[in-house]
Coordinates of C-alpha atoms in Angstrom, one line a residue:
X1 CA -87.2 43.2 -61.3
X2 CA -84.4 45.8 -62.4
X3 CA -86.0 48.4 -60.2
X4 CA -85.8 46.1 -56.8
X5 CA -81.9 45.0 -57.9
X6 CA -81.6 48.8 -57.5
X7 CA -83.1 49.3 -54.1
X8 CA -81.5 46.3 -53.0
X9 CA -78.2 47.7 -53.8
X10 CA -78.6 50.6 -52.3
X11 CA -80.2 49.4 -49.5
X12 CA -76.7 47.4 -49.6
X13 CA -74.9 50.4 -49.6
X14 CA -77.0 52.0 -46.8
X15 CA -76.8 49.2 -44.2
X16 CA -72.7 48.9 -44.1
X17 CA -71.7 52.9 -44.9
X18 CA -73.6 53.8 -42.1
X19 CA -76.2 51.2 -40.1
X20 CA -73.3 48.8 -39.6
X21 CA -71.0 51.2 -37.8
X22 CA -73.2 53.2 -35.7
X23 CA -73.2 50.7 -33.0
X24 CA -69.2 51.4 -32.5
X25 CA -70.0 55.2 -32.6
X26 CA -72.7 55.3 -30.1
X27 CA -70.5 53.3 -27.8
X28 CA -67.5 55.4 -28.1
X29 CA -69.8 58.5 -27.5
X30 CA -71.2 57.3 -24.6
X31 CA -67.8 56.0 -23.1
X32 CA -64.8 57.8 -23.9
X33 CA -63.2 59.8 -20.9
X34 CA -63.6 63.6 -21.7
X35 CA -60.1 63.1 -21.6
X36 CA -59.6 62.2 -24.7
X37 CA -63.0 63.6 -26.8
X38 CA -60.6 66.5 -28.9
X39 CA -59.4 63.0 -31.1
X40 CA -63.0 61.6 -30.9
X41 CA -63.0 62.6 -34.9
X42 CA -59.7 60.5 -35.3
X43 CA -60.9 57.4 -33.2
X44 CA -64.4 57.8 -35.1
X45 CA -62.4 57.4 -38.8
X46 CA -61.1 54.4 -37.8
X47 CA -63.7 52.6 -36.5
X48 CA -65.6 53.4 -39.6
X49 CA -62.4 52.1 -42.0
X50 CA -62.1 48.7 -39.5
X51 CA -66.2 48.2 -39.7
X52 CA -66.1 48.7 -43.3
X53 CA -63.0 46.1 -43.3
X54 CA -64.6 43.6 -41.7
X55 CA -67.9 43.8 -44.2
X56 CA -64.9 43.3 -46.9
X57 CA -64.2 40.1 -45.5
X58 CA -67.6 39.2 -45.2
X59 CA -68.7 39.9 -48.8
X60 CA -65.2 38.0 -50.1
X61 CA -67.1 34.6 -48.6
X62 CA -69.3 35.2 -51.3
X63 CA -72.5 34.9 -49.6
X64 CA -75.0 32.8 -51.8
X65 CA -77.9 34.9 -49.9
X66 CA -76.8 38.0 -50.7
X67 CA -75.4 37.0 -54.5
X68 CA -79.7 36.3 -55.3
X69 CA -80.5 39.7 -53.9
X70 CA -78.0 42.0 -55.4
X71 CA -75.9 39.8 -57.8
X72 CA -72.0 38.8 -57.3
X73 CA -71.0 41.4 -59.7
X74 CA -72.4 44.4 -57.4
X75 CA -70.7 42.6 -54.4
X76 CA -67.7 43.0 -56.2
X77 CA -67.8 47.0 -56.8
X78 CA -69.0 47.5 -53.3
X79 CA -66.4 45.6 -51.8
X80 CA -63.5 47.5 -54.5
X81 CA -65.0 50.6 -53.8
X82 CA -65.6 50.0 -49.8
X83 CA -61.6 48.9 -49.5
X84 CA -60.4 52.9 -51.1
X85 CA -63.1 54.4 -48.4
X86 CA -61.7 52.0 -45.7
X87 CA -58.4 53.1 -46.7
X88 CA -58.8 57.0 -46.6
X89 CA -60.4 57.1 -43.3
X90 CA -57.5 55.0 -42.2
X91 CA -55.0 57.2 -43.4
X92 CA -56.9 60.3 -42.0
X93 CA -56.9 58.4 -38.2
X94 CA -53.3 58.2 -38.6
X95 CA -52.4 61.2 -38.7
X96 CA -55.6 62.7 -36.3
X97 CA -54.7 59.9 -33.9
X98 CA -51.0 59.8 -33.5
X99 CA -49.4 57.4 -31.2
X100 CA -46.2 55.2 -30.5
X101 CA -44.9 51.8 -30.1
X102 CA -46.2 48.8 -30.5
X103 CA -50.2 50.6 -31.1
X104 CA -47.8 52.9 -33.8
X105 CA -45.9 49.6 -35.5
X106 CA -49.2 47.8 -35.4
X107 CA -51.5 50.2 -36.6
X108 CA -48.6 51.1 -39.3
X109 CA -47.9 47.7 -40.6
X110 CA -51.8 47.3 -41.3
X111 CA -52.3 50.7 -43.3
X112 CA -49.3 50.0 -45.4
X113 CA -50.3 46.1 -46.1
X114 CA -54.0 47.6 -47.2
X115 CA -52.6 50.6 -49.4
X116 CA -50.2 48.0 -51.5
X117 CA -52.7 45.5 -51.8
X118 CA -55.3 47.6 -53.0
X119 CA -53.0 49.6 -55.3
X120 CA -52.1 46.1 -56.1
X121 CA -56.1 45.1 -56.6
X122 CA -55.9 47.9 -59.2
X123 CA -54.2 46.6 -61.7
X124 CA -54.2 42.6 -61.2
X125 CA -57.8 41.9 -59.3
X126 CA -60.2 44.4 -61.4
X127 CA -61.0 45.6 -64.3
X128 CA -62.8 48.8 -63.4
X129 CA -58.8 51.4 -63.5
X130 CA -57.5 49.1 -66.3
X131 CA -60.8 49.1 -68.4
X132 CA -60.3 53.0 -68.6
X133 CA -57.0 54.2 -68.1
X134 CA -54.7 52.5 -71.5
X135 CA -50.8 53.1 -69.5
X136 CA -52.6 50.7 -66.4
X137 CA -53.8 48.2 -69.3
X138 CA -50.4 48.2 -70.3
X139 CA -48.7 47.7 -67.0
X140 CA -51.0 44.9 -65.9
X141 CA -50.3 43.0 -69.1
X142 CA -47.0 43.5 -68.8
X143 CA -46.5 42.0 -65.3
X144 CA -49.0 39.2 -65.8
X145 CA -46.4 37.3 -66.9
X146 CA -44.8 37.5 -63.4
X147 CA -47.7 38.3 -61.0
X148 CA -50.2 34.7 -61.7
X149 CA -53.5 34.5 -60.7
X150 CA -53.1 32.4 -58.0
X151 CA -50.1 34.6 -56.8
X152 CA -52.7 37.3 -57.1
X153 CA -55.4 35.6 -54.9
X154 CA -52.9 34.3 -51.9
X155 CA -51.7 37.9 -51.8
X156 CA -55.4 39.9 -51.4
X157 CA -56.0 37.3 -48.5
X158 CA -53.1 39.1 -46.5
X159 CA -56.4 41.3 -45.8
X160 CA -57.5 38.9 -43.4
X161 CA -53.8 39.2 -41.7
X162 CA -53.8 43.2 -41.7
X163 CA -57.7 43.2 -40.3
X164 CA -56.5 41.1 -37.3
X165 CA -53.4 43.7 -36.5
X166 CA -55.7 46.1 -35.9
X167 CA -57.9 44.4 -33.4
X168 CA -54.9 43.6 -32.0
X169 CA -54.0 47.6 -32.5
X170 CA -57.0 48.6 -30.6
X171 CA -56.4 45.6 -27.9
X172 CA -53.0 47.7 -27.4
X173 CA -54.8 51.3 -26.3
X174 CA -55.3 50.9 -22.8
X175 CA -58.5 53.7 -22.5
X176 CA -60.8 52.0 -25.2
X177 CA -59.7 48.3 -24.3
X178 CA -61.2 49.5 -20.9
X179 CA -64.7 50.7 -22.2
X180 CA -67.0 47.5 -22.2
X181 CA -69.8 48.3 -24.2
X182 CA -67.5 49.4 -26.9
X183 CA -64.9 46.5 -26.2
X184 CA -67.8 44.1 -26.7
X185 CA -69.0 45.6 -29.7
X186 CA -65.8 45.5 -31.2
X187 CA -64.9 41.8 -30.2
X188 CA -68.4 40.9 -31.2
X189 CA -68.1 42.2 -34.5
X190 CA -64.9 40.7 -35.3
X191 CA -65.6 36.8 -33.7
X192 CA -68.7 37.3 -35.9
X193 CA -66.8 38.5 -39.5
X194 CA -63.9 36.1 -38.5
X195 CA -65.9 32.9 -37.7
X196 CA -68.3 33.3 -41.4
X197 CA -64.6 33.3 -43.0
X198 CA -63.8 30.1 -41.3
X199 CA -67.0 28.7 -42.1
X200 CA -66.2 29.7 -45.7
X201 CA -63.1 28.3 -46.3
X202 CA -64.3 25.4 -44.3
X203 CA -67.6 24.7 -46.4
X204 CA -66.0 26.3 -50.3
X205 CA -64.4 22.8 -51.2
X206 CA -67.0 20.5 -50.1
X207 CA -69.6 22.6 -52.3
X208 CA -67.4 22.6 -55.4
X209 CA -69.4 19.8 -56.9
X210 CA -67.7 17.5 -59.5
X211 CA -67.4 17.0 -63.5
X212 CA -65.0 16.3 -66.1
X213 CA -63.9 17.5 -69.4
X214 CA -66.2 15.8 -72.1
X215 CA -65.1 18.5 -74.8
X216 CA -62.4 21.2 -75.2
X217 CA -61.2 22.8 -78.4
X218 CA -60.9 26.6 -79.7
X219 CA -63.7 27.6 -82.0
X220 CA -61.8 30.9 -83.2
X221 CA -58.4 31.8 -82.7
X222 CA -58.8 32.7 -79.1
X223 CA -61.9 31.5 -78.5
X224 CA -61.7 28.1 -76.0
X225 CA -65.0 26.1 -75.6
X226 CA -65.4 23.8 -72.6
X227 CA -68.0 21.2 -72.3
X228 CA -68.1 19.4 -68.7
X229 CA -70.0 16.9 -67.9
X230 CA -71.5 16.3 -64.7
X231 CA -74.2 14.4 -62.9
X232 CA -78.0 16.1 -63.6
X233 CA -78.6 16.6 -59.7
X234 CA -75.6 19.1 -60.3
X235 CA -76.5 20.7 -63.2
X236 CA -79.9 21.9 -61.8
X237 CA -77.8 24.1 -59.4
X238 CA -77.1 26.5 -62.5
X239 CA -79.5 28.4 -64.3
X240 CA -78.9 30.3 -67.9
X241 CA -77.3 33.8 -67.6
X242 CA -75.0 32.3 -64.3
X243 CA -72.0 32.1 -63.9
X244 CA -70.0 29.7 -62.3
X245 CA -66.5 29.4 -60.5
X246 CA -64.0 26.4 -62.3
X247 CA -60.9 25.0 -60.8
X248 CA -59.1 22.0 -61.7
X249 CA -58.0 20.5 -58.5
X250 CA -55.2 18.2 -60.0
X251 CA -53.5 21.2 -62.0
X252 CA -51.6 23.0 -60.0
X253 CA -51.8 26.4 -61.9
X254 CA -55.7 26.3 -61.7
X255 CA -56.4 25.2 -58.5
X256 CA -58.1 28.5 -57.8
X257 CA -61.6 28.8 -58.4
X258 CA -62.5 31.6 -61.8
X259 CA -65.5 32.8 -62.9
X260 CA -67.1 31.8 -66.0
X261 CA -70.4 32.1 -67.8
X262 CA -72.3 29.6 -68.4
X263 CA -73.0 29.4 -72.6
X264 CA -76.1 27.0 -72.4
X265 CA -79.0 25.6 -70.4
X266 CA -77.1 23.1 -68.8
X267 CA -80.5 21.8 -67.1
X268 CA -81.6 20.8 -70.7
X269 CA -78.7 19.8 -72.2
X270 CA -77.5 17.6 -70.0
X271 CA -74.1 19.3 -69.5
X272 CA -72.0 22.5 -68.9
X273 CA -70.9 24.8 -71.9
X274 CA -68.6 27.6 -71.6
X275 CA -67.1 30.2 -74.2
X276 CA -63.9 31.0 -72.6
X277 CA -61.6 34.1 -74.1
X278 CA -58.0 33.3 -73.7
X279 CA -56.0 36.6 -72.3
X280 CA -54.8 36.4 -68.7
X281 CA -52.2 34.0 -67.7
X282 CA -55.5 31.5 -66.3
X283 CA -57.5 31.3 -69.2
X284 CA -53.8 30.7 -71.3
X285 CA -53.3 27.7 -68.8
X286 CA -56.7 26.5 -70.4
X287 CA -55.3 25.3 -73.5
X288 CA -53.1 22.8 -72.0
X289 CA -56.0 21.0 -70.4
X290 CA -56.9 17.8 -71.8
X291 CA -60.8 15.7 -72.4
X292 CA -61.3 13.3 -69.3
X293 CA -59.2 16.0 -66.6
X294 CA -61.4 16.5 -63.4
X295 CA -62.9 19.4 -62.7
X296 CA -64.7 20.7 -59.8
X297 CA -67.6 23.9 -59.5
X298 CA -69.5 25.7 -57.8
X299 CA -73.3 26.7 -57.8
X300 CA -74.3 29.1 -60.7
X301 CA -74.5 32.7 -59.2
X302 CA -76.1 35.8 -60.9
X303 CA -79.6 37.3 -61.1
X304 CA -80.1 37.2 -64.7
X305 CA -82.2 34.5 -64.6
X306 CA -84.3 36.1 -62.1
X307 CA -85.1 38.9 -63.7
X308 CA -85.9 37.7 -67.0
X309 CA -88.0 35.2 -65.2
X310 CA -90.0 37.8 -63.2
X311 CA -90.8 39.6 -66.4
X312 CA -94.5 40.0 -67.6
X313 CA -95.7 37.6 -71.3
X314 CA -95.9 41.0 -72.8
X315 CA -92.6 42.8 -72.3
X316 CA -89.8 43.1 -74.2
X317 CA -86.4 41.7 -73.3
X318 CA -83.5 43.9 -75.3
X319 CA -79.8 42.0 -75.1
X320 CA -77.3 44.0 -76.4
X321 CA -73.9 42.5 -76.1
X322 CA -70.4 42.7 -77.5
X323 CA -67.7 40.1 -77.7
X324 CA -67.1 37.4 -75.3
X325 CA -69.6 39.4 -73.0
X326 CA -72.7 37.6 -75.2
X327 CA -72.1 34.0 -73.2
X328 CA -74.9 34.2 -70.7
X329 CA -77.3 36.1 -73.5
X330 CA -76.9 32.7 -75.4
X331 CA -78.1 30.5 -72.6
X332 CA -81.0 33.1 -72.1
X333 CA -82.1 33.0 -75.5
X334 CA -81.9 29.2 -75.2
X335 CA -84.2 28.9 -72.2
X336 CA -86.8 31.5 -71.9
X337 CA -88.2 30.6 -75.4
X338 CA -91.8 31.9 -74.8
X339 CA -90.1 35.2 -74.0
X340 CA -90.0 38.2 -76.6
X341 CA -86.3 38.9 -77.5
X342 CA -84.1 41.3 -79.5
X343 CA -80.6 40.1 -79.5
X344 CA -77.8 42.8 -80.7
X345 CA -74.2 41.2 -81.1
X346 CA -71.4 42.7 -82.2
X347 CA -68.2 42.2 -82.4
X348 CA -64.7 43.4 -83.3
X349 CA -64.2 43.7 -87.3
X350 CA -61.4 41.0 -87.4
X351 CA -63.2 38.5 -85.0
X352 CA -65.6 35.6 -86.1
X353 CA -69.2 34.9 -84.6
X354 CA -70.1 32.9 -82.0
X355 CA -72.7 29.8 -81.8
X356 CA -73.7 30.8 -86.0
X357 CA -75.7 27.6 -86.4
X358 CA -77.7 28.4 -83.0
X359 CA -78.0 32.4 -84.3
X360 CA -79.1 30.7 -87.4
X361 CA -81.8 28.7 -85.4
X362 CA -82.6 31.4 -83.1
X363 CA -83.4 34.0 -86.3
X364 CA -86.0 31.8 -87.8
X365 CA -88.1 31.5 -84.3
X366 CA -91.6 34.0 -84.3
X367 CA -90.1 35.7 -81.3
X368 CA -86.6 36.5 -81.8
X369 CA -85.1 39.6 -83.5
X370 CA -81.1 39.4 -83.8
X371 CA -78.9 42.3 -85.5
X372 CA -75.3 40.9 -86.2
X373 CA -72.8 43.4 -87.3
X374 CA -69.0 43.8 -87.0
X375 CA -68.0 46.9 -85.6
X376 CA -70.3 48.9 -82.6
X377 CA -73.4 49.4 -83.5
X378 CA -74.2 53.5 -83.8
X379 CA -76.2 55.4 -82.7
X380 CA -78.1 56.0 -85.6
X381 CA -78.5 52.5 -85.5
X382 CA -79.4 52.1 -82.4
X383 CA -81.9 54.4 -82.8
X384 CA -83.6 52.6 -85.6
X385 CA -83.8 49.1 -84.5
X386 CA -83.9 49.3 -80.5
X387 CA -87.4 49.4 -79.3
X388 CA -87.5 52.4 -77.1
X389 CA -90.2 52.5 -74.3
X390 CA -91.2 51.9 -71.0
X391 CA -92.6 48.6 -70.6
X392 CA -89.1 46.7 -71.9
X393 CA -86.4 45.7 -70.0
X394 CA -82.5 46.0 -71.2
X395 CA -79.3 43.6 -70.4
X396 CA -76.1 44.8 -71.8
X397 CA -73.2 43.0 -71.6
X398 CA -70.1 43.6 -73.3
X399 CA -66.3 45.3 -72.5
X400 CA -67.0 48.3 -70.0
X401 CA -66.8 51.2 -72.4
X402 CA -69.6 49.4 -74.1
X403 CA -71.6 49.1 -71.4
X404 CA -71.7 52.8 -70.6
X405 CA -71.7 53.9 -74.1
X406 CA -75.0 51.7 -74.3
X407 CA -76.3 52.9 -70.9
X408 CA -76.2 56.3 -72.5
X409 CA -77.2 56.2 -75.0
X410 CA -80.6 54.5 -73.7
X411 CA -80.8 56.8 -71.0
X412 CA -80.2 60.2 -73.4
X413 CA -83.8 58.5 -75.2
X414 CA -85.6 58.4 -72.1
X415 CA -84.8 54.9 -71.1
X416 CA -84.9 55.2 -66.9
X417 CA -82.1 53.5 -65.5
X418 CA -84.3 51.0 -63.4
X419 CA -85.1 49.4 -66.9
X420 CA -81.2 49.1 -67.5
X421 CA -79.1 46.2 -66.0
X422 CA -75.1 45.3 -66.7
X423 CA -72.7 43.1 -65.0
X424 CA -69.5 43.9 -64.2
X425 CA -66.7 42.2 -63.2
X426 CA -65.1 45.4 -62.5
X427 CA -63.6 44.3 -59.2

């Protein structure tokens, strides 16, 4: 359940900080000539920052194994988070491993490509510096207009570009292209990250299975709901509380795939539903598309489903969500209707409800407990209505200051944090 997402995580985290480059390390301390051991600190930097590079790559394929163990939302903030460690280490090897000519312009060329794209990432590819610094928020939506999506996605691959300078980099220093274990290593790793890439781009469009538009209209003022329809031997590919990636291969603005939550049980209802807020310059393409355009999509990711699933009869599943972040909580609550549910939604005090004939439906069932209310719920409230002990298990999902306002709040009542799970599109 929440308590093996954890130790998966970490186990995540564990594996690529420090299993995954210790092969490279050992080499390099059994080979390097004494000559040269007073920069082994420098040399050992950027190993680590080109390891942890290549297991960016990696975890950009998406890897449908590693999504059902630790969820595509964690993937995210380990790869964001992994790309600034890359990037300091390769900064510090710089200047504890200076050098000249073409290993200089090579090795330079790569650490500037990765400190603009990832300043870059920021602001246009995550949410994480925006969602809590207001100027950034202001800057990306500002340059939005200018810097599209798709602009956005061609740009971050110039990672895969950067990563090959600096084999070629190392390639260019006579005394380590000369140790063979290391060498090896090195080549190994890289054919290995580089061909799963290949295989991924090669693979992504034939998965994207196919629908069209049955449906599309706004249900608030920025609200857009999608229906697609789409043979049934697709739709059991998704499960509620996944998410899915959407493109629209004959628009040229939305060719590239963007995530989505799925807003129903599309096994049962015989198509796919999804509540869709319109603020970046994709989701504003949205409202140009027309019922009947082609769509394709890919496999429903997320481990919602799997831990709700996993749940005993007798525990208690708290949703407490906020906005447009309630989507997956409605396919949930459709699905798992022998499960024990309180649903908290709120929302801002000049927006409308979602779904109010289904909260309707979903208030009258023996099982379900909803609390509606414009405007954050407080504390106080909190307190009063959320059941508070051990044996439940609590989703959040909502903006990020939510999220951790929630998280605290749980936590300050004695809530452990392996009972608490949010997803975050953070990177």
């Amino acid at each position: 359940m929440i308590h093996n997402h954890r130790f998966r995580v970490n186990s995540l985290w564990l594996f690529i900080l420090f299993m995954l480059p210790l092969p490279l390390l050992f080499a390099i301390y059994q080979e390097l000539p004494s000559l040269y051991q007073g920069e082994k600190i420098g040399i050992n930097a950027g190993l680590i920052a080109y390891t942890w590079m290549l297991a960016i790559i990696y975890l950009a394929t998406k890897p449908k194994w590693l999504d059902k163990k630790v969820g595509l939302p964690d993937m995210y903030l380990v790869h964001g988070m992994l790309s600034i460690f890359a990037l300091l280490l390769a900064w510090l090897h710089k200047y504890l491993s200076p050098s000249a000519g073409w290993i200089k312009t090579s090795g330079d060329f790569s650490l500037y490509v990765f400190t603009g794209l990832i300043v870059y990432s920021l602001f246009f590819l995550g949410g994480w510096f925006t969602s809590r610094v207001k100027p950034a928020a202001w800057i990306k939506n500002s340059l939005e207009k200018i810097f599209k999506h798709e602009f956005s996605v061609w740009l971050h691959r110039l990672n895969i570009v950067a990563t090959l300078v600096v084999y070629i980099h190392v390639w260019l220093i006579d005394y380590l292209r000369t140790l063979p274990l290391f060498f090896f290593l090195l080549t190994l790793y890289t054919i290995l990250t580089f061909a799963s890439y290949a295989w991924y781009l090669l693979i992504t469009n034939r998965s994207l299975m196919p629908g069209v538009i049955k449906e599309i209209s706004f249900v608030s003022p920025t609200i857009l709901e999608i229906v697609i329809k789409a043979p049934r031997t697709s739709l059991k590919k998704i499960h509620a509380g996944d998410f899915i990636f959407l493109s629209f291969p004959q628009i040229q603005a939305l060719k590239e795939p963007h995530p989505f939550s799925v807003a129903n049980d599309p096994r049962q209802s015989g198509s796919i539903q999804l509540l869709i807020e319109t603020v970046g310059d994709f989701t504003n393409q949205l409202a140009f598309v027309t019922p009947n355009t082609p769509v394709t999509f890919s496999k429903g990711y997320g481990v919602l489903h799997e831990m709700i699933q996993k749940t005993t009869p007798s525990q208690e599943i708290i949703l407490l969500g906020g906005g447009i972040g309630v989507v997956p909580f409605f396919s949930i609550l459709s699905e798992f209707k022998e499960k024990t549910m309180y649903f908290f939604y709120s929302i801002k005090k000049e927006k409308e409800f979602l779904e109010t004939e289904q909260l309707e439906t979903w208030s009258q069932e023996q099982n379900r407990t909803l609390f509606l209310q414009k405007g954050r719920f407080t504390k106080a409230q909190l307190q009063e209505h959320v059941p508070l002990h051990e044996e439940a298990i609590y989703l959040i999902a909502g903006p990020m200051a939510m999220n951790l306002a929630y998280e605290a709040f749980l936590i300050d009542h004695g809530i452990a944090k392996e009972q608490i799970y949010y997803e975050s599109f953070s990177w």
